[in-house]
mmCIF file of N, CA and C in Angstrom:
data_model
loop_
_atom_site.group_PDB
_atom_site.id
_atom_site.type_symbol
_atom_site.label_atom_id
_atom_site.label_comp_id
_atom_site.label_asym_id
_atom_site.label_seq_id
_atom_site.Cartn_x
_atom_site.Cartn_y
_atom_site.Cartn_z
ATOM 1 N N GLN A 1 3.742 16.565 11.472
ATOM 2 C CA GLN A 1 3.710 15.114 11.631
ATOM 3 C C GLN A 1 2.718 14.537 10.639
ATOM 4 N N VAL A 2 3.219 13.660 9.766
ATOM 5 C CA VAL A 2 2.346 13.007 8.803
ATOM 6 C C VAL A 2 1.693 11.801 9.464
ATOM 7 N N GLN A 3 0.396 11.721 9.304
ATOM 8 C CA GLN A 3 -0.348 10.563 9.801
ATOM 9 C C GLN A 3 -1.015 9.861 8.621
ATOM 10 N N LEU A 4 -0.909 8.550 8.613
ATOM 11 C CA LEU A 4 -1.434 7.730 7.528
ATOM 12 C C LEU A 4 -2.418 6.722 8.099
ATOM 13 N N VAL A 5 -3.557 6.596 7.450
ATOM 14 C CA VAL A 5 -4.582 5.656 7.894
ATOM 15 C C VAL A 5 -4.957 4.749 6.732
ATOM 16 N N GLU A 6 -4.716 3.460 6.930
ATOM 17 C CA GLU A 6 -5.038 2.475 5.906
ATOM 18 C C GLU A 6 -6.423 1.883 6.169
ATOM 19 N N SER A 7 -7.115 1.540 5.100
ATOM 20 C CA SER A 7 -8.426 0.911 5.221
ATOM 21 C C SER A 7 -8.716 0.091 3.979
ATOM 22 N N GLY A 8 -9.785 -0.690 4.044
ATOM 23 C CA GLY A 8 -10.236 -1.436 2.880
ATOM 24 C C GLY A 8 -9.914 -2.910 2.894
ATOM 25 N N GLY A 9 -9.180 -3.358 3.887
ATOM 26 C CA GLY A 9 -8.852 -4.775 3.957
ATOM 27 C C GLY A 9 -10.057 -5.610 4.340
ATOM 28 N N GLY A 10 -9.859 -6.898 4.357
ATOM 29 C CA GLY A 10 -10.939 -7.808 4.709
ATOM 30 C C GLY A 10 -10.627 -9.209 4.247
ATOM 31 N N LEU A 11 -11.678 -10.010 4.184
ATOM 32 C CA LEU A 11 -11.562 -11.392 3.739
ATOM 33 C C LEU A 11 -11.978 -11.489 2.278
ATOM 34 N N ALA A 12 -11.145 -12.116 1.484
ATOM 35 C CA ALA A 12 -11.456 -12.312 0.073
ATOM 36 C C ALA A 12 -11.154 -13.755 -0.300
ATOM 37 N N GLN A 13 -11.870 -14.248 -1.266
ATOM 38 C CA GLN A 13 -11.597 -15.590 -1.768
ATOM 39 C C GLN A 13 -10.468 -15.538 -2.790
ATOM 40 N N PRO A 14 -9.763 -16.620 -2.957
ATOM 41 C CA PRO A 14 -8.758 -16.662 -4.032
ATOM 42 C C PRO A 14 -9.392 -16.282 -5.368
ATOM 43 N N GLY A 15 -8.703 -15.405 -6.097
ATOM 44 C CA GLY A 15 -9.230 -14.890 -7.341
ATOM 45 C C GLY A 15 -10.060 -13.641 -7.187
ATOM 46 N N GLY A 16 -10.342 -13.266 -5.962
ATOM 47 C CA GLY A 16 -11.154 -12.091 -5.697
ATOM 48 C C GLY A 16 -10.359 -10.797 -5.729
ATOM 49 N N SER A 17 -11.038 -9.720 -5.372
ATOM 50 C CA SER A 17 -10.439 -8.387 -5.420
ATOM 51 C C SER A 17 -10.730 -7.608 -4.150
ATOM 52 N N LEU A 18 -9.822 -6.711 -3.834
ATOM 53 C CA LEU A 18 -10.009 -5.728 -2.776
ATOM 54 C C LEU A 18 -9.340 -4.441 -3.212
ATOM 55 N N ARG A 19 -9.833 -3.324 -2.693
ATOM 56 C CA ARG A 19 -9.160 -2.050 -2.929
ATOM 57 C C ARG A 19 -8.828 -1.417 -1.585
ATOM 58 N N LEU A 20 -7.569 -1.196 -1.375
ATOM 59 C CA LEU A 20 -7.091 -0.559 -0.159
ATOM 60 C C LEU A 20 -6.962 0.938 -0.371
ATOM 61 N N SER A 21 -7.162 1.693 0.708
ATOM 62 C CA SER A 21 -7.000 3.140 0.678
ATOM 63 C C SER A 21 -6.023 3.570 1.747
ATOM 64 N N CYS A 22 -5.315 4.642 1.470
ATOM 65 C CA CYS A 22 -4.369 5.241 2.417
ATOM 66 C C CYS A 22 -4.662 6.728 2.452
ATOM 67 N N LEU A 23 -5.182 7.181 3.575
ATOM 68 C CA LEU A 23 -5.536 8.588 3.735
ATOM 69 C C LEU A 23 -4.458 9.291 4.550
ATOM 70 N N ALA A 24 -3.967 10.392 4.029
ATOM 71 C CA ALA A 24 -2.962 11.193 4.730
ATOM 72 C C ALA A 24 -3.605 12.462 5.281
ATOM 73 N N ASN A 25 -2.994 12.986 6.343
ATOM 74 C CA ASN A 25 -3.562 14.173 6.981
ATOM 75 C C ASN A 25 -3.032 15.466 6.362
ATOM 76 N N ARG A 26 -2.252 15.338 5.300
ATOM 77 C CA ARG A 26 -1.783 16.519 4.584
ATOM 78 C C ARG A 26 -1.424 16.117 3.168
ATOM 79 N N SER A 27 -1.160 17.112 2.349
ATOM 80 C CA SER A 27 -0.856 16.862 0.936
ATOM 81 C C SER A 27 0.583 16.397 0.791
ATOM 82 N N ILE A 28 0.735 15.113 0.546
ATOM 83 C CA ILE A 28 2.080 14.536 0.440
ATOM 84 C C ILE A 28 2.291 13.755 -0.841
ATOM 85 N N PHE A 29 1.205 13.293 -1.439
ATOM 86 C CA PHE A 29 1.356 12.349 -2.532
ATOM 87 C C PHE A 29 1.954 12.976 -3.778
ATOM 88 N N SER A 30 1.848 14.273 -3.923
ATOM 89 C CA SER A 30 2.442 14.937 -5.080
ATOM 90 C C SER A 30 3.879 15.370 -4.813
ATOM 91 N N ILE A 31 4.355 15.082 -3.597
ATOM 92 C CA ILE A 31 5.698 15.527 -3.201
ATOM 93 C C ILE A 31 6.665 14.353 -3.093
ATOM 94 N N TYR A 32 6.189 13.262 -2.512
ATOM 95 C CA TYR A 32 7.071 12.145 -2.187
ATOM 96 C C TYR A 32 6.731 10.893 -2.981
ATOM 97 N N THR A 33 7.724 10.033 -3.126
ATOM 98 C CA THR A 33 7.451 8.682 -3.609
ATOM 99 C C THR A 33 6.826 7.906 -2.462
ATOM 100 N N MET A 34 5.658 7.383 -2.711
ATOM 101 C CA MET A 34 4.902 6.670 -1.695
ATOM 102 C C MET A 34 4.785 5.200 -2.066
ATOM 103 N N ALA A 35 4.535 4.389 -1.057
ATOM 104 C CA ALA A 35 4.546 2.954 -1.305
ATOM 105 C C ALA A 35 3.539 2.217 -0.438
ATOM 106 N N TRP A 36 3.188 1.056 -0.917
ATOM 107 C CA TRP A 36 2.448 0.086 -0.122
ATOM 108 C C TRP A 36 3.424 -1.017 0.279
ATOM 109 N N TYR A 37 3.308 -1.434 1.534
ATOM 110 C CA TYR A 37 4.103 -2.515 2.076
ATOM 111 C C TYR A 37 3.151 -3.560 2.658
ATOM 112 N N ARG A 38 3.676 -4.744 2.899
ATOM 113 C CA ARG A 38 2.875 -5.746 3.589
ATOM 114 C C ARG A 38 3.776 -6.593 4.475
ATOM 115 N N GLN A 39 3.158 -7.138 5.516
ATOM 116 C CA GLN A 39 3.895 -7.999 6.437
ATOM 117 C C GLN A 39 3.017 -9.179 6.797
ATOM 118 N N ALA A 40 3.467 -10.343 6.407
ATOM 119 C CA ALA A 40 2.773 -11.580 6.750
ATOM 120 C C ALA A 40 3.289 -12.085 8.100
ATOM 121 N N PRO A 41 2.511 -12.902 8.778
ATOM 122 C CA PRO A 41 2.950 -13.420 10.085
ATOM 123 C C PRO A 41 4.303 -14.120 9.988
ATOM 124 N N GLY A 42 5.200 -13.724 10.869
ATOM 125 C CA GLY A 42 6.516 -14.340 10.905
ATOM 126 C C GLY A 42 7.462 -13.897 9.812
ATOM 127 N N GLU A 43 7.028 -12.947 9.006
ATOM 128 C CA GLU A 43 7.851 -12.477 7.899
ATOM 129 C C GLU A 43 8.240 -11.018 8.101
ATOM 130 N N GLN A 44 9.246 -10.589 7.353
ATOM 131 C CA GLN A 44 9.624 -9.178 7.384
ATOM 132 C C GLN A 44 8.682 -8.377 6.479
ATOM 133 N N ARG A 45 8.588 -7.124 6.790
ATOM 134 C CA ARG A 45 7.790 -6.222 5.959
ATOM 135 C C ARG A 45 8.442 -6.119 4.584
ATOM 136 N N GLU A 46 7.627 -6.172 3.536
ATOM 137 C CA GLU A 46 8.158 -6.105 2.183
ATOM 138 C C GLU A 46 7.436 -5.033 1.373
ATOM 139 N N LEU A 47 8.174 -4.491 0.416
ATOM 140 C CA LEU A 47 7.613 -3.488 -0.478
ATOM 141 C C LEU A 47 6.753 -4.179 -1.526
ATOM 142 N N VAL A 48 5.535 -3.680 -1.695
ATOM 143 C CA VAL A 48 4.614 -4.259 -2.662
ATOM 144 C C VAL A 48 4.580 -3.434 -3.946
ATOM 145 N N ALA A 49 4.437 -2.120 -3.782
ATOM 146 C CA ALA A 49 4.340 -1.234 -4.943
ATOM 147 C C ALA A 49 4.674 0.176 -4.507
ATOM 148 N N ASP A 50 5.167 0.990 -5.444
ATOM 149 C CA ASP A 50 5.401 2.383 -5.137
ATOM 150 C C ASP A 50 5.042 3.251 -6.328
ATOM 151 N N ILE A 51 4.847 4.530 -6.032
ATOM 152 C CA ILE A 51 4.476 5.490 -7.069
ATOM 153 C C ILE A 51 5.237 6.776 -6.806
ATOM 154 N N THR A 52 5.942 7.251 -7.824
ATOM 155 C CA THR A 52 6.714 8.475 -7.679
ATOM 156 C C THR A 52 5.800 9.688 -7.752
ATOM 157 N N ARG A 53 6.354 10.839 -7.421
ATOM 158 C CA ARG A 53 5.521 12.036 -7.499
ATOM 159 C C ARG A 53 5.160 12.351 -8.947
ATOM 160 N N GLY A 54 5.922 11.792 -9.879
ATOM 161 C CA GLY A 54 5.593 11.957 -11.293
ATOM 162 C C GLY A 54 4.622 10.919 -11.812
ATOM 163 N N GLY A 55 4.229 10.000 -10.952
ATOM 164 C CA GLY A 55 3.254 9.000 -11.339
ATOM 165 C C GLY A 55 3.820 7.706 -11.895
ATOM 166 N N ILE A 56 5.137 7.548 -11.843
ATOM 167 C CA ILE A 56 5.747 6.295 -12.299
ATOM 168 C C ILE A 56 5.548 5.232 -11.226
ATOM 169 N N THR A 57 5.110 4.069 -11.655
ATOM 170 C CA THR A 57 4.799 3.001 -10.704
ATOM 171 C C THR A 57 5.776 1.843 -10.837
ATOM 172 N N ASN A 58 5.989 1.170 -9.730
ATOM 173 C CA ASN A 58 6.843 -0.018 -9.695
ATOM 174 C C ASN A 58 6.181 -1.060 -8.799
ATOM 175 N N TYR A 59 6.390 -2.325 -9.139
ATOM 176 C CA TYR A 59 5.720 -3.407 -8.415
ATOM 177 C C TYR A 59 6.697 -4.521 -8.103
ATOM 178 N N ALA A 60 6.455 -5.172 -6.971
ATOM 179 C CA ALA A 60 7.178 -6.394 -6.672
ATOM 180 C C ALA A 60 6.772 -7.456 -7.700
ATOM 181 N N ASP A 61 7.685 -8.321 -8.032
ATOM 182 C CA ASP A 61 7.396 -9.354 -9.028
ATOM 183 C C ASP A 61 6.189 -10.200 -8.637
ATOM 184 N N SER A 62 6.014 -10.390 -7.349
ATOM 185 C CA SER A 62 4.947 -11.262 -6.869
ATOM 186 C C SER A 62 3.547 -10.698 -7.111
ATOM 187 N N VAL A 63 3.450 -9.396 -7.360
ATOM 188 C CA VAL A 63 2.126 -8.776 -7.547
ATOM 189 C C VAL A 63 1.967 -8.137 -8.923
ATOM 190 N N LYS A 64 3.028 -8.128 -9.700
ATOM 191 C CA LYS A 64 2.993 -7.480 -11.011
ATOM 192 C C LYS A 64 1.899 -8.094 -11.874
ATOM 193 N N GLY A 65 1.103 -7.228 -12.485
ATOM 194 C CA GLY A 65 0.005 -7.686 -13.324
ATOM 195 C C GLY A 65 -1.287 -7.936 -12.571
ATOM 196 N N ARG A 66 -1.222 -7.929 -11.253
ATOM 197 C CA ARG A 66 -2.427 -8.173 -10.442
ATOM 198 C C ARG A 66 -2.814 -6.955 -9.596
ATOM 199 N N PHE A 67 -1.819 -6.222 -9.127
ATOM 200 C CA PHE A 67 -2.068 -5.064 -8.266
ATOM 201 C C PHE A 67 -1.807 -3.779 -9.046
ATOM 202 N N THR A 68 -2.558 -2.731 -8.691
ATOM 203 C CA THR A 68 -2.362 -1.420 -9.298
ATOM 204 C C THR A 68 -2.354 -0.353 -8.212
ATOM 205 N N ILE A 69 -1.285 0.421 -8.183
ATOM 206 C CA ILE A 69 -1.176 1.528 -7.229
ATOM 207 C C ILE A 69 -1.581 2.810 -7.944
ATOM 208 N N SER A 70 -2.296 3.660 -7.219
ATOM 209 C CA SER A 70 -2.713 4.942 -7.779
ATOM 210 C C SER A 70 -2.913 5.925 -6.647
ATOM 211 N N ARG A 71 -3.159 7.170 -7.002
ATOM 212 C CA ARG A 71 -3.376 8.162 -5.958
ATOM 213 C C ARG A 71 -4.304 9.245 -6.481
ATOM 214 N N ASP A 72 -4.940 9.938 -5.549
ATOM 215 C CA ASP A 72 -5.776 11.100 -5.835
ATOM 216 C C ASP A 72 -5.249 12.229 -4.963
ATOM 217 N N ASN A 73 -4.452 13.104 -5.555
ATOM 218 C CA ASN A 73 -3.816 14.162 -4.767
ATOM 219 C C ASN A 73 -4.842 15.070 -4.103
ATOM 220 N N ALA A 74 -5.932 15.338 -4.780
ATOM 221 C CA ALA A 74 -6.947 16.239 -4.231
ATOM 222 C C ALA A 74 -7.597 15.677 -2.975
ATOM 223 N N LYS A 75 -7.621 14.350 -2.886
ATOM 224 C CA LYS A 75 -8.235 13.691 -1.724
ATOM 225 C C LYS A 75 -7.200 13.226 -0.710
ATOM 226 N N ASN A 76 -5.918 13.531 -0.978
ATOM 227 C CA ASN A 76 -4.835 13.076 -0.078
ATOM 228 C C ASN A 76 -4.928 11.572 0.160
ATOM 229 N N THR A 77 -5.224 10.834 -0.883
ATOM 230 C CA THR A 77 -5.470 9.399 -0.755
ATOM 231 C C THR A 77 -4.697 8.626 -1.819
ATOM 232 N N MET A 78 -4.161 7.509 -1.392
ATOM 233 C CA MET A 78 -3.496 6.573 -2.287
ATOM 234 C C MET A 78 -4.259 5.253 -2.226
ATOM 235 N N TYR A 79 -4.237 4.530 -3.334
ATOM 236 C CA TYR A 79 -5.006 3.297 -3.419
ATOM 237 C C TYR A 79 -4.125 2.121 -3.833
ATOM 238 N N LEU A 80 -4.590 0.938 -3.504
ATOM 239 C CA LEU A 80 -3.992 -0.278 -4.040
ATOM 240 C C LEU A 80 -5.132 -1.196 -4.470
ATOM 241 N N GLN A 81 -5.319 -1.306 -5.763
ATOM 242 C CA GLN A 81 -6.318 -2.218 -6.294
ATOM 243 C C GLN A 81 -5.672 -3.589 -6.437
ATOM 244 N N MET A 82 -6.257 -4.564 -5.780
ATOM 245 C CA MET A 82 -5.689 -5.908 -5.749
ATOM 246 C C MET A 82 -6.668 -6.869 -6.417
ATOM 247 N N ASN A 83 -6.264 -7.426 -7.515
ATOM 248 C CA ASN A 83 -7.080 -8.389 -8.246
ATOM 249 C C ASN A 83 -6.405 -9.756 -8.252
ATOM 250 N N SER A 84 -7.159 -10.771 -8.621
ATOM 251 C CA SER A 84 -6.625 -12.137 -8.702
ATOM 252 C C SER A 84 -5.861 -12.501 -7.434
ATOM 253 N N LEU A 85 -6.480 -12.229 -6.321
ATOM 254 C CA LEU A 85 -5.808 -12.443 -5.032
ATOM 255 C C LEU A 85 -5.473 -13.909 -4.818
ATOM 256 N N LYS A 86 -4.356 -14.117 -4.131
ATOM 257 C CA LYS A 86 -3.868 -15.450 -3.809
ATOM 258 C C LYS A 86 -3.723 -15.585 -2.296
ATOM 259 N N PRO A 87 -3.771 -16.785 -1.767
ATOM 260 C CA PRO A 87 -3.579 -16.958 -0.320
ATOM 261 C C PRO A 87 -2.276 -16.336 0.175
ATOM 262 N N GLU A 88 -1.242 -16.358 -0.646
ATOM 263 C CA GLU A 88 0.040 -15.781 -0.221
ATOM 264 C C GLU A 88 0.025 -14.258 -0.167
ATOM 265 N N ASP A 89 -1.065 -13.629 -0.582
ATOM 266 C CA ASP A 89 -1.211 -12.182 -0.411
ATOM 267 C C ASP A 89 -1.700 -11.828 0.990
ATOM 268 N N THR A 90 -2.044 -12.813 1.773
ATOM 269 C CA THR A 90 -2.506 -12.585 3.137
ATOM 270 C C THR A 90 -1.418 -11.904 3.956
ATOM 271 N N ALA A 91 -1.754 -10.749 4.525
ATOM 272 C CA ALA A 91 -0.787 -9.955 5.278
ATOM 273 C C ALA A 91 -1.494 -8.715 5.815
ATOM 274 N N VAL A 92 -0.790 -7.998 6.667
ATOM 275 C CA VAL A 92 -1.215 -6.651 7.037
ATOM 276 C C VAL A 92 -0.548 -5.695 6.049
ATOM 277 N N TYR A 93 -1.341 -4.829 5.461
ATOM 278 C CA TYR A 93 -0.850 -3.894 4.450
ATOM 279 C C TYR A 93 -0.737 -2.498 5.049
ATOM 280 N N TYR A 94 0.386 -1.855 4.746
ATOM 281 C CA TYR A 94 0.685 -0.523 5.249
ATOM 282 C C TYR A 94 1.040 0.402 4.083
ATOM 283 N N CYS A 95 0.811 1.675 4.283
ATOM 284 C CA CYS A 95 1.332 2.655 3.335
ATOM 285 C C CYS A 95 2.336 3.535 4.072
ATOM 286 N N ASN A 96 3.292 4.051 3.329
ATOM 287 C CA ASN A 96 4.296 4.931 3.910
ATOM 288 C C ASN A 96 5.122 5.525 2.791
ATOM 289 N N ARG A 97 5.914 6.462 3.137
ATOM 290 C CA ARG A 97 6.882 6.990 2.207
ATOM 291 C C ARG A 97 7.869 5.881 1.868
ATOM 292 N N LYS A 98 8.399 5.906 0.653
ATOM 293 C CA LYS A 98 9.378 4.896 0.290
ATOM 294 C C LYS A 98 10.722 5.208 0.926
ATOM 295 N N LEU A 99 11.284 4.273 1.631
ATOM 296 C CA LEU A 99 12.624 4.303 2.216
ATOM 297 C C LEU A 99 12.749 5.193 3.446
ATOM 298 N N GLN A 100 12.284 6.420 3.376
ATOM 299 C CA GLN A 100 12.410 7.333 4.520
ATOM 300 C C GLN A 100 11.067 7.417 5.227
ATOM 301 N N TYR A 101 10.858 6.467 6.137
ATOM 302 C CA TYR A 101 9.538 6.249 6.688
ATOM 303 C C TYR A 101 9.123 7.322 7.684
ATOM 304 N N TRP A 102 7.823 7.603 7.665
ATOM 305 C CA TRP A 102 7.185 8.276 8.782
ATOM 306 C C TRP A 102 6.704 7.202 9.762
ATOM 307 N N ASP A 103 6.068 7.635 10.837
ATOM 308 C CA ASP A 103 5.508 6.655 11.773
ATOM 309 C C ASP A 103 4.514 5.757 11.033
ATOM 310 N N TRP A 104 4.574 4.474 11.347
ATOM 311 C CA TRP A 104 3.681 3.522 10.680
ATOM 312 C C TRP A 104 2.276 3.618 11.256
ATOM 313 N N GLY A 105 1.297 3.431 10.379
ATOM 314 C CA GLY A 105 -0.079 3.379 10.826
ATOM 315 C C GLY A 105 -0.415 1.989 11.344
ATOM 316 N N GLN A 106 -1.700 1.766 11.567
ATOM 317 C CA GLN A 106 -2.144 0.475 12.086
ATOM 318 C C GLN A 106 -2.146 -0.609 11.016
ATOM 319 N N GLY A 107 -2.203 -0.196 9.787
ATOM 320 C CA GLY A 107 -2.301 -1.167 8.709
ATOM 321 C C GLY A 107 -3.727 -1.677 8.544
ATOM 322 N N THR A 108 -3.920 -2.443 7.493
ATOM 323 C CA THR A 108 -5.229 -3.058 7.256
ATOM 324 C C THR A 108 -5.002 -4.522 6.885
ATOM 325 N N GLN A 109 -5.740 -5.397 7.548
ATOM 326 C CA GLN A 109 -5.539 -6.834 7.373
ATOM 327 C C GLN A 109 -6.217 -7.312 6.094
ATOM 328 N N VAL A 110 -5.470 -8.036 5.294
ATOM 329 C CA VAL A 110 -6.016 -8.702 4.105
ATOM 330 C C VAL A 110 -5.837 -10.202 4.303
ATOM 331 N N THR A 111 -6.937 -10.915 4.212
ATOM 332 C CA THR A 111 -6.911 -12.370 4.330
ATOM 333 C C THR A 111 -7.528 -12.970 3.088
ATOM 334 N N VAL A 112 -6.775 -13.819 2.430
ATOM 335 C CA VAL A 112 -7.258 -14.484 1.218
ATOM 336 C C VAL A 112 -7.393 -15.970 1.527
ATOM 337 N N SER A 113 -8.626 -16.417 1.548
ATOM 338 C CA SER A 113 -8.880 -17.800 1.934
ATOM 339 C C SER A 113 -10.241 -18.224 1.410
ATOM 340 N N SER A 114 -10.346 -19.499 1.087
ATOM 341 C CA SER A 114 -11.634 -20.044 0.663
ATOM 342 C C SER A 114 -12.384 -20.622 1.854
#
């Protein structure tokens, strides 16, 4: 059973930065395409960014140029560096396998507000 724990969220001002972390309980990041998702209140969960086991990254248009997904296989950790944050980035952020989900973690709340 893969368990994922997200952390690093918080309150940021518009234009600010946060770095999210996703810790897995086993070595998965070098095997599967992994992704960050987010869900804003009243909205459906959406894909933000993903990274293949070969390290190829893809981003939603809304975050392209501002967010960077990366991983450290040795630490069983994936990251999402979020720069130039906007109020519309406010959401709960989750990590999971792309498309073929494991159980969802608790997520980490990101709030962008002045």
